[in-house]
Amino acid sequence: MKHFCFGTSLVFSLATAVHADSWDMPTPYGDTTFHTQNIAQFAQDVASATDGALEITVHSGGSLFPHGEIRNVVRSGQVPIGEFFLSTLVNDDAAFGIDSQPFVATSYEDAARLWSAQEPVITELLASQGLMPLFSVPWPAQGLYTNGEIATVEDLAGLRFRAYNAALEEFAALAKAAPVQVEAPDIPQAFATGQVEAMVTSPSTGVNSTAWDFVTHYTPIDAWVPKNIVVVNERAFRRLPENVQEAVLAAAEVAEARGWEMSAAEAEAQTAVLAENGMTIVEPSAELTAGLQEIGAQMLTNWQANASEAALSILTTYQGQ
């Protein structure tokens, strides 16, 4: 477990490299997203620590490969490293999606405990695909973006609802909304064309997509704290000299700690930016919270019914902590 901690410093000492490697790294989000900024710092740390023996070029915003292809192109060795939203792999195993189950973990403290239970299982599942996780960083807790206040779950019925994974599709369906798959870079256009009318996402994505241009209200329902993950092709990693491998792992550990810290700061700062740009921030009503928690309970029951033993072990460990 790379512990949830802040203020970790990065100290490396490596001999001058005999030769240099250059890695291309696709990421799904734009340069203003804190995940991408954290990864850019990770790449700089690796280059510095290895005296240029390993240079990682970050290709942000899906510019090299679309989000949905990143896991597969790392797996196939087309690129050695990449980032993606962890729960996009939920069809492989339910273990990948437990952090996107509503109201299982709604705070950073709970999310850190969940990751400590999830990480060993995820590591083993990815190893079977020739992949190795380097670090994982959460988004701020997910909030609700709408035109007008949503007082009860019934107010969501019939709305075209942006979804980014299977859990959100199920969430929208249980709320009697109509789920529509839309990637983060396409959010403004999707709202502008009427493709979607509401969404659940982080304050970060709301600001990056200038949500105030197309919705009026933000309700911090703190539904879940989902994560991105950075993975490396294991063969590519093992081909690196041992001291370079050590530098990558050390930089990854620092990136994870720094990323959690950035996420926590981001949640407060970006919610303030939404308000500064004219959005109305509405605390969820007791009726809305109760209705959402009913949906969450139903989704968890459904998740357990279809989960592998490995996935169920995560929930057992987490609930027993």
mmCIF file of C-alpha atoms in Angstrom:
data_model
loop_
_atom_site.group_PDB
_atom_site.id
_atom_site.type_symbol
_atom_site.label_atom_id
_atom_site.label_comp_id
_atom_site.label_asym_id
_atom_site.label_seq_id
_atom_site.Cartn_x
_atom_site.Cartn_y
_atom_site.Cartn_z
ATOM 1 C CA MET A 1 0.000 0.000 0.000
ATOM 2 C CA LYS A 2 1.319 3.408 -0.933
ATOM 3 C CA HIS A 3 -0.007 5.197 2.132
ATOM 4 C CA PHE A 4 -2.286 8.242 2.011
ATOM 5 C CA CYS A 5 0.162 10.766 3.346
ATOM 6 C CA PHE A 6 1.244 14.296 2.627
ATOM 7 C CA GLY A 7 4.534 16.104 2.412
ATOM 8 C CA THR A 8 6.620 13.197 1.230
ATOM 9 C CA SER A 9 9.910 14.290 -0.304
ATOM 10 C CA LEU A 10 11.590 12.698 -3.266
ATOM 11 C CA VAL A 11 15.273 11.876 -2.985
ATOM 12 C CA PHE A 12 17.138 9.856 -5.573
ATOM 13 C CA SER A 13 20.735 9.050 -6.237
ATOM 14 C CA LEU A 14 21.614 7.216 -9.428
ATOM 15 C CA ALA A 15 24.738 6.750 -11.420
ATOM 16 C CA THR A 16 24.807 8.402 -14.829
ATOM 17 C CA ALA A 17 22.893 6.255 -17.279
ATOM 18 C CA VAL A 18 24.677 4.423 -20.025
ATOM 19 C CA HIS A 19 21.802 4.896 -22.488
ATOM 20 C CA ALA A 20 18.472 6.666 -22.524
ATOM 21 C CA ASP A 21 14.970 5.269 -23.006
ATOM 22 C CA SER A 22 12.041 7.359 -24.203
ATOM 23 C CA TRP A 23 8.483 6.408 -23.264
ATOM 24 C CA ASP A 24 5.255 7.851 -24.687
ATOM 25 C CA MET A 25 2.476 8.089 -22.116
ATOM 26 C CA PRO A 26 -1.161 8.635 -23.177
ATOM 27 C CA THR A 27 -3.498 10.206 -20.632
ATOM 28 C CA PRO A 28 -7.210 10.966 -21.031
ATOM 29 C CA TYR A 29 -7.493 14.420 -19.461
ATOM 30 C CA GLY A 30 -6.322 17.902 -20.416
ATOM 31 C CA ASP A 31 -3.295 19.802 -19.157
ATOM 32 C CA THR A 32 -5.318 21.849 -16.652
ATOM 33 C CA THR A 33 -6.542 18.716 -14.854
ATOM 34 C CA PHE A 34 -4.670 18.055 -11.618
ATOM 35 C CA HIS A 35 -4.209 14.383 -12.541
ATOM 36 C CA THR A 36 -2.319 15.417 -15.676
ATOM 37 C CA GLN A 37 -0.285 17.998 -13.764
ATOM 38 C CA ASN A 38 0.657 15.356 -11.210
ATOM 39 C CA ILE A 39 1.718 12.968 -13.978
ATOM 40 C CA ALA A 40 3.785 15.691 -15.642
ATOM 41 C CA GLN A 41 5.616 16.148 -12.344
ATOM 42 C CA PHE A 42 6.065 12.375 -12.081
ATOM 43 C CA ALA A 43 7.681 12.365 -15.542
ATOM 44 C CA GLN A 44 9.991 15.203 -14.525
ATOM 45 C CA ASP A 45 10.926 13.378 -11.326
ATOM 46 C CA VAL A 46 11.792 10.218 -13.264
ATOM 47 C CA ALA A 47 13.931 12.124 -15.768
ATOM 48 C CA SER A 48 15.743 13.956 -12.979
ATOM 49 C CA ALA A 49 16.249 10.881 -10.834
ATOM 50 C CA THR A 50 17.658 8.851 -13.716
ATOM 51 C CA ASP A 51 19.837 11.621 -15.164
ATOM 52 C CA GLY A 52 17.779 11.353 -18.336
ATOM 53 C CA ALA A 53 18.063 7.571 -18.613
ATOM 54 C CA LEU A 54 14.258 7.450 -18.879
ATOM 55 C CA GLU A 55 12.311 10.278 -20.494
ATOM 56 C CA ILE A 56 8.505 10.069 -20.329
ATOM 57 C CA THR A 57 6.557 12.205 -22.797
ATOM 58 C CA VAL A 58 3.008 12.838 -21.594
ATOM 59 C CA HIS A 59 0.345 12.977 -24.343
ATOM 60 C CA SER A 60 -2.655 14.511 -22.577
ATOM 61 C CA GLY A 61 -6.318 14.863 -23.433
ATOM 62 C CA GLY A 62 -6.588 11.621 -25.403
ATOM 63 C CA SER A 63 -4.307 13.112 -28.056
ATOM 64 C CA LEU A 64 -2.304 9.921 -28.628
ATOM 65 C CA PHE A 65 -4.997 7.309 -27.947
ATOM 66 C CA PRO A 66 -8.630 7.702 -26.867
ATOM 67 C CA HIS A 67 -9.360 6.999 -23.225
ATOM 68 C CA GLY A 68 -11.065 3.690 -23.971
ATOM 69 C CA GLU A 69 -7.990 2.335 -25.747
ATOM 70 C CA ILE A 70 -5.287 3.271 -23.241
ATOM 71 C CA ARG A 71 -5.331 0.074 -21.171
ATOM 72 C CA ASN A 72 -5.169 -2.082 -24.293
ATOM 73 C CA VAL A 73 -2.335 -0.184 -25.981
ATOM 74 C CA VAL A 74 -0.253 -0.454 -22.804
ATOM 75 C CA ARG A 75 -1.126 -4.131 -22.549
ATOM 76 C CA SER A 76 -0.118 -4.767 -26.172
ATOM 77 C CA GLY A 77 3.127 -2.821 -25.788
ATOM 78 C CA GLN A 78 2.226 -0.084 -28.284
ATOM 79 C CA VAL A 79 3.109 2.280 -25.461
ATOM 80 C CA PRO A 80 4.802 1.258 -22.217
ATOM 81 C CA ILE A 81 2.785 3.376 -19.777
ATOM 82 C CA GLY A 82 -0.589 5.076 -19.530
ATOM 83 C CA GLU A 83 -3.348 6.438 -17.295
ATOM 84 C CA PHE A 84 -7.055 5.630 -17.259
ATOM 85 C CA PHE A 85 -10.116 5.750 -15.048
ATOM 86 C CA LEU A 86 -9.975 2.575 -12.975
ATOM 87 C CA SER A 87 -13.630 1.601 -13.127
ATOM 88 C CA THR A 88 -13.587 1.512 -16.934
ATOM 89 C CA LEU A 89 -12.293 -2.054 -16.448
ATOM 90 C CA VAL A 90 -15.341 -3.151 -14.456
ATOM 91 C CA ASN A 91 -16.397 -5.551 -17.215
ATOM 92 C CA ASP A 92 -13.136 -7.438 -16.612
ATOM 93 C CA ASP A 93 -13.900 -7.844 -12.925
ATOM 94 C CA ALA A 94 -16.175 -6.040 -10.460
ATOM 95 C CA ALA A 95 -13.101 -5.362 -8.304
ATOM 96 C CA PHE A 96 -12.158 -2.533 -10.654
ATOM 97 C CA GLY A 97 -15.408 -0.696 -9.986
ATOM 98 C CA ILE A 98 -16.004 -0.820 -6.269
ATOM 99 C CA ASP A 99 -14.749 2.757 -5.828
ATOM 100 C CA SER A 100 -17.538 3.912 -8.184
ATOM 101 C CA GLN A 101 -20.290 2.282 -6.135
ATOM 102 C CA PRO A 102 -22.408 5.073 -4.618
ATOM 103 C CA PHE A 103 -21.988 5.737 -0.903
ATOM 104 C CA VAL A 104 -19.514 2.920 -0.245
ATOM 105 C CA ALA A 105 -16.675 5.404 0.330
ATOM 106 C CA THR A 106 -17.563 9.093 0.303
ATOM 107 C CA SER A 107 -14.590 10.751 2.041
ATOM 108 C CA TYR A 108 -10.848 10.733 1.380
ATOM 109 C CA GLU A 109 -10.287 8.777 4.585
ATOM 110 C CA ASP A 110 -12.763 6.089 3.526
ATOM 111 C CA ALA A 111 -11.366 6.131 -0.019
ATOM 112 C CA ALA A 112 -7.847 5.542 1.332
ATOM 113 C CA ARG A 113 -9.071 2.584 3.386
ATOM 114 C CA LEU A 114 -10.890 1.211 0.367
ATOM 115 C CA TRP A 115 -7.768 1.526 -1.789
ATOM 116 C CA SER A 116 -5.711 -0.322 0.812
ATOM 117 C CA ALA A 117 -8.180 -3.218 0.500
ATOM 118 C CA GLN A 118 -8.505 -2.899 -3.271
ATOM 119 C CA GLU A 119 -4.864 -2.457 -4.305
ATOM 120 C CA PRO A 120 -3.621 -6.049 -3.729
ATOM 121 C CA VAL A 121 -6.558 -7.468 -5.707
ATOM 122 C CA ILE A 122 -6.168 -4.938 -8.522
ATOM 123 C CA THR A 123 -2.431 -5.629 -8.680
ATOM 124 C CA GLU A 124 -3.031 -9.363 -9.119
ATOM 125 C CA LEU A 125 -5.738 -8.859 -11.742
ATOM 126 C CA LEU A 126 -3.566 -6.473 -13.763
ATOM 127 C CA ALA A 127 -0.579 -8.811 -13.487
ATOM 128 C CA SER A 128 -2.592 -11.447 -15.345
ATOM 129 C CA GLN A 129 -2.819 -8.932 -18.210
ATOM 130 C CA GLY A 130 0.902 -8.159 -18.217
ATOM 131 C CA LEU A 131 0.337 -4.844 -16.472
ATOM 132 C CA MET A 132 1.694 -3.406 -13.248
ATOM 133 C CA PRO A 133 0.079 -0.517 -11.352
ATOM 134 C CA LEU A 134 2.393 2.336 -10.453
ATOM 135 C CA PHE A 135 0.052 4.653 -8.597
ATOM 136 C CA SER A 136 -3.587 5.591 -8.193
ATOM 137 C CA VAL A 137 -5.071 9.009 -7.404
ATOM 138 C CA PRO A 138 -8.707 9.832 -6.574
ATOM 139 C CA TRP A 139 -10.964 12.478 -7.992
ATOM 140 C CA PRO A 140 -12.789 14.705 -5.521
ATOM 141 C CA ALA A 141 -16.093 13.261 -4.377
ATOM 142 C CA GLN A 142 -18.687 13.343 -7.140
ATOM 143 C CA GLY A 143 -21.413 15.986 -7.181
ATOM 144 C CA LEU A 144 -24.590 16.599 -9.167
ATOM 145 C CA TYR A 145 -24.808 19.217 -11.948
ATOM 146 C CA THR A 146 -28.264 20.270 -13.111
ATOM 147 C CA ASN A 147 -30.371 23.133 -14.406
ATOM 148 C CA GLY A 148 -32.399 24.049 -11.361
ATOM 149 C CA GLU A 149 -32.390 22.491 -7.911
ATOM 150 C CA ILE A 150 -32.914 18.756 -7.545
ATOM 151 C CA ALA A 151 -34.898 18.277 -4.343
ATOM 152 C CA THR A 152 -35.669 14.558 -4.677
ATOM 153 C CA VAL A 153 -34.519 11.626 -6.779
ATOM 154 C CA GLU A 154 -37.811 11.862 -8.644
ATOM 155 C CA ASP A 155 -36.636 15.186 -10.094
ATOM 156 C CA LEU A 156 -34.003 13.292 -12.094
ATOM 157 C CA ALA A 157 -36.583 11.186 -13.930
ATOM 158 C CA GLY A 158 -36.480 11.614 -17.683
ATOM 159 C CA LEU A 159 -33.302 13.704 -17.789
ATOM 160 C CA ARG A 160 -30.606 12.771 -20.305
ATOM 161 C CA PHE A 161 -27.795 11.923 -17.906
ATOM 162 C CA ARG A 162 -24.098 11.866 -18.736
ATOM 163 C CA ALA A 163 -22.440 8.553 -17.864
ATOM 164 C CA TYR A 164 -18.743 7.681 -17.916
ATOM 165 C CA ASN A 165 -18.835 4.083 -16.689
ATOM 166 C CA ALA A 166 -21.182 1.170 -16.074
ATOM 167 C CA ALA A 167 -21.935 2.231 -12.495
ATOM 168 C CA LEU A 168 -23.183 5.632 -13.621
ATOM 169 C CA GLU A 169 -25.298 4.003 -16.315
ATOM 170 C CA GLU A 170 -26.935 1.854 -13.647
ATOM 171 C CA PHE A 171 -27.249 4.854 -11.310
ATOM 172 C CA ALA A 172 -29.021 6.887 -13.998
ATOM 173 C CA ALA A 173 -31.322 4.009 -14.893
ATOM 174 C CA LEU A 174 -32.346 3.468 -11.254
ATOM 175 C CA ALA A 175 -33.076 7.210 -10.999
ATOM 176 C CA LYS A 176 -35.274 6.789 -14.103
ATOM 177 C CA ALA A 177 -32.946 9.078 -16.065
ATOM 178 C CA ALA A 178 -31.562 8.262 -19.523
ATOM 179 C CA PRO A 179 -27.811 7.494 -19.439
ATOM 180 C CA VAL A 180 -25.641 8.785 -22.296
ATOM 181 C CA GLN A 181 -21.925 7.926 -22.574
ATOM 182 C CA VAL A 182 -19.863 11.124 -22.862
ATOM 183 C CA GLU A 183 -16.108 11.500 -22.254
ATOM 184 C CA ALA A 184 -14.874 14.480 -20.218
ATOM 185 C CA PRO A 185 -13.495 16.516 -23.169
ATOM 186 C CA ASP A 186 -16.891 16.262 -24.908
ATOM 187 C CA ILE A 187 -19.036 17.499 -22.012
ATOM 188 C CA PRO A 188 -19.569 21.118 -23.189
ATOM 189 C CA GLN A 189 -20.662 20.049 -26.665
ATOM 190 C CA ALA A 190 -22.909 17.333 -25.249
ATOM 191 C CA PHE A 191 -24.773 19.881 -23.134
ATOM 192 C CA ALA A 192 -24.805 22.491 -25.907
ATOM 193 C CA THR A 193 -26.455 20.078 -28.329
ATOM 194 C CA GLY A 194 -28.910 18.700 -25.781
ATOM 195 C CA GLN A 195 -27.290 15.278 -25.820
ATOM 196 C CA VAL A 196 -27.182 15.448 -22.010
ATOM 197 C CA GLU A 197 -28.989 17.594 -19.429
ATOM 198 C CA ALA A 198 -27.395 16.562 -16.140
ATOM 199 C CA MET A 199 -24.305 14.829 -14.827
ATOM 200 C CA VAL A 200 -22.541 13.533 -11.746
ATOM 201 C CA THR A 201 -18.849 14.363 -11.748
ATOM 202 C CA SER A 202 -16.147 16.016 -9.680
ATOM 203 C CA PRO A 203 -15.742 19.760 -9.081
ATOM 204 C CA SER A 204 -12.518 19.443 -11.102
ATOM 205 C CA THR A 205 -14.279 18.221 -14.224
ATOM 206 C CA GLY A 206 -17.006 20.780 -13.684
ATOM 207 C CA VAL A 207 -14.496 23.635 -13.727
ATOM 208 C CA ASN A 208 -12.434 22.185 -16.579
ATOM 209 C CA SER A 209 -15.578 21.936 -18.695
ATOM 210 C CA THR A 210 -16.846 25.414 -17.613
ATOM 211 C CA ALA A 211 -20.050 23.877 -16.319
ATOM 212 C CA TRP A 212 -21.518 27.334 -15.589
ATOM 213 C CA ASP A 213 -21.957 27.767 -19.328
ATOM 214 C CA PHE A 214 -24.617 25.071 -19.470
ATOM 215 C CA VAL A 215 -25.971 24.281 -15.971
ATOM 216 C CA THR A 216 -27.055 26.459 -13.054
ATOM 217 C CA HIS A 217 -26.802 24.291 -9.944
ATOM 218 C CA TYR A 218 -24.179 22.101 -8.262
ATOM 219 C CA THR A 219 -25.197 19.791 -5.422
ATOM 220 C CA PRO A 220 -22.252 18.195 -3.538
ATOM 221 C CA ILE A 221 -23.852 14.816 -2.911
ATOM 222 C CA ASP A 222 -20.390 13.228 -2.285
ATOM 223 C CA ALA A 223 -21.598 10.088 -3.988
ATOM 224 C CA TRP A 224 -18.255 8.327 -4.415
ATOM 225 C CA VAL A 225 -14.519 8.998 -4.694
ATOM 226 C CA PRO A 226 -13.390 7.241 -7.886
ATOM 227 C CA LYS A 227 -9.779 6.849 -8.932
ATOM 228 C CA ASN A 228 -7.517 7.030 -11.933
ATOM 229 C CA ILE A 229 -4.649 4.570 -12.191
ATOM 230 C CA VAL A 230 -1.276 4.694 -13.911
ATOM 231 C CA VAL A 231 -0.068 1.343 -15.206
ATOM 232 C CA VAL A 232 3.062 0.154 -16.946
ATOM 233 C CA ASN A 233 3.629 -2.741 -19.311
ATOM 234 C CA GLU A 234 5.461 -5.208 -17.088
ATOM 235 C CA ARG A 235 7.835 -6.407 -19.813
ATOM 236 C CA ALA A 236 8.796 -2.840 -20.668
ATOM 237 C CA PHE A 237 9.381 -2.118 -17.003
ATOM 238 C CA ARG A 238 11.530 -5.215 -16.479
ATOM 239 C CA ARG A 239 13.693 -4.221 -19.441
ATOM 240 C CA LEU A 240 14.783 -1.091 -17.593
ATOM 241 C CA PRO A 241 18.026 -1.207 -15.615
ATOM 242 C CA GLU A 242 17.400 -2.039 -11.983
ATOM 243 C CA ASN A 243 18.322 1.413 -10.728
ATOM 244 C CA VAL A 244 15.931 3.015 -13.208
ATOM 245 C CA GLN A 245 13.162 0.647 -12.075
ATOM 246 C CA GLU A 246 13.791 1.724 -8.507
ATOM 247 C CA ALA A 247 13.630 5.387 -9.515
ATOM 248 C CA VAL A 248 10.302 4.870 -11.298
ATOM 249 C CA LEU A 249 8.791 3.115 -8.283
ATOM 250 C CA ALA A 250 10.063 5.808 -5.920
ATOM 251 C CA ALA A 251 8.681 8.573 -8.141
ATOM 252 C CA ALA A 252 5.362 6.701 -8.344
ATOM 253 C CA GLU A 253 5.088 6.492 -4.571
ATOM 254 C CA VAL A 254 5.651 10.228 -4.292
ATOM 255 C CA ALA A 255 3.186 10.898 -7.120
ATOM 256 C CA GLU A 256 0.489 8.937 -5.329
ATOM 257 C CA ALA A 257 0.956 10.846 -2.073
ATOM 258 C CA ARG A 258 1.148 14.168 -3.920
ATOM 259 C CA GLY A 259 -1.907 13.287 -6.030
ATOM 260 C CA TRP A 260 -4.093 12.557 -3.010
ATOM 261 C CA GLU A 261 -3.006 15.873 -1.517
ATOM 262 C CA MET A 262 -3.758 17.692 -4.784
ATOM 263 C CA SER A 263 -7.181 16.068 -4.979
ATOM 264 C CA ALA A 264 -8.137 17.159 -1.470
ATOM 265 C CA ALA A 265 -7.067 20.739 -2.199
ATOM 266 C CA GLU A 266 -8.836 20.613 -5.536
ATOM 267 C CA ALA A 267 -12.201 19.652 -4.052
ATOM 268 C CA GLU A 268 -12.484 22.813 -1.980
ATOM 269 C CA ALA A 269 -10.856 25.187 -4.460
ATOM 270 C CA GLN A 270 -12.825 24.079 -7.494
ATOM 271 C CA THR A 271 -16.170 24.133 -5.702
ATOM 272 C CA ALA A 272 -15.375 27.773 -4.900
ATOM 273 C CA VAL A 273 -14.596 28.412 -8.592
ATOM 274 C CA LEU A 274 -18.005 27.036 -9.567
ATOM 275 C CA ALA A 275 -19.632 29.508 -7.175
ATOM 276 C CA GLU A 276 -17.451 32.403 -8.340
ATOM 277 C CA ASN A 277 -18.677 31.799 -11.881
ATOM 278 C CA GLY A 278 -22.305 32.084 -10.909
ATOM 279 C CA MET A 279 -23.330 28.526 -10.150
ATOM 280 C CA THR A 280 -25.667 27.993 -7.210
ATOM 281 C CA ILE A 281 -24.187 25.541 -4.692
ATOM 282 C CA VAL A 282 -27.017 23.640 -3.019
ATOM 283 C CA GLU A 283 -26.578 21.264 -0.104
ATOM 284 C CA PRO A 284 -28.574 18.086 -0.772
ATOM 285 C CA SER A 285 -31.933 17.873 0.946
ATOM 286 C CA ALA A 286 -32.665 15.064 3.378
ATOM 287 C CA GLU A 287 -35.145 13.653 0.841
ATOM 288 C CA LEU A 288 -32.574 13.674 -1.973
ATOM 289 C CA THR A 289 -29.915 12.088 0.221
ATOM 290 C CA ALA A 290 -32.286 9.353 1.355
ATOM 291 C CA GLY A 291 -33.331 8.607 -2.199
ATOM 292 C CA LEU A 292 -29.749 8.497 -3.434
ATOM 293 C CA GLN A 293 -28.726 6.208 -0.592
ATOM 294 C CA GLU A 294 -31.565 3.833 -1.536
ATOM 295 C CA ILE A 295 -30.166 3.711 -5.063
ATOM 296 C CA GLY A 296 -26.692 3.121 -3.645
ATOM 297 C CA ALA A 297 -27.906 0.235 -1.496
ATOM 298 C CA GLN A 298 -29.653 -1.365 -4.482
ATOM 299 C CA MET A 299 -26.528 -0.956 -6.615
ATOM 300 C CA LEU A 300 -24.329 -2.539 -3.950
ATOM 301 C CA THR A 301 -26.700 -5.503 -3.701
ATOM 302 C CA ASN A 302 -26.557 -5.887 -7.477
ATOM 303 C CA TRP A 303 -22.772 -5.526 -7.421
ATOM 304 C CA GLN A 304 -22.402 -8.242 -4.779
ATOM 305 C CA ALA A 305 -24.624 -10.604 -6.742
ATOM 306 C CA ASN A 306 -22.320 -10.408 -9.748
ATOM 307 C CA ALA A 307 -18.939 -9.854 -8.100
ATOM 308 C CA SER A 308 -16.064 -12.326 -8.155
ATOM 309 C CA GLU A 309 -14.673 -13.761 -4.939
ATOM 310 C CA ALA A 310 -11.712 -11.418 -5.313
ATOM 311 C CA ALA A 311 -14.016 -8.406 -5.598
ATOM 312 C CA LEU A 312 -16.116 -9.515 -2.621
ATOM 313 C CA SER A 313 -12.946 -9.899 -0.566
ATOM 314 C CA ILE A 314 -12.258 -6.181 -1.071
ATOM 315 C CA LEU A 315 -15.620 -5.226 0.415
ATOM 316 C CA THR A 316 -15.185 -7.669 3.307
ATOM 317 C CA THR A 317 -11.743 -6.290 4.113
ATOM 318 C CA TYR A 318 -12.883 -2.684 3.803
ATOM 319 C CA GLN A 319 -15.973 -3.138 5.976
ATOM 320 C CA GLY A 320 -13.943 -5.021 8.564
ATOM 321 C CA GLN A 321 -11.295 -2.308 8.983
#
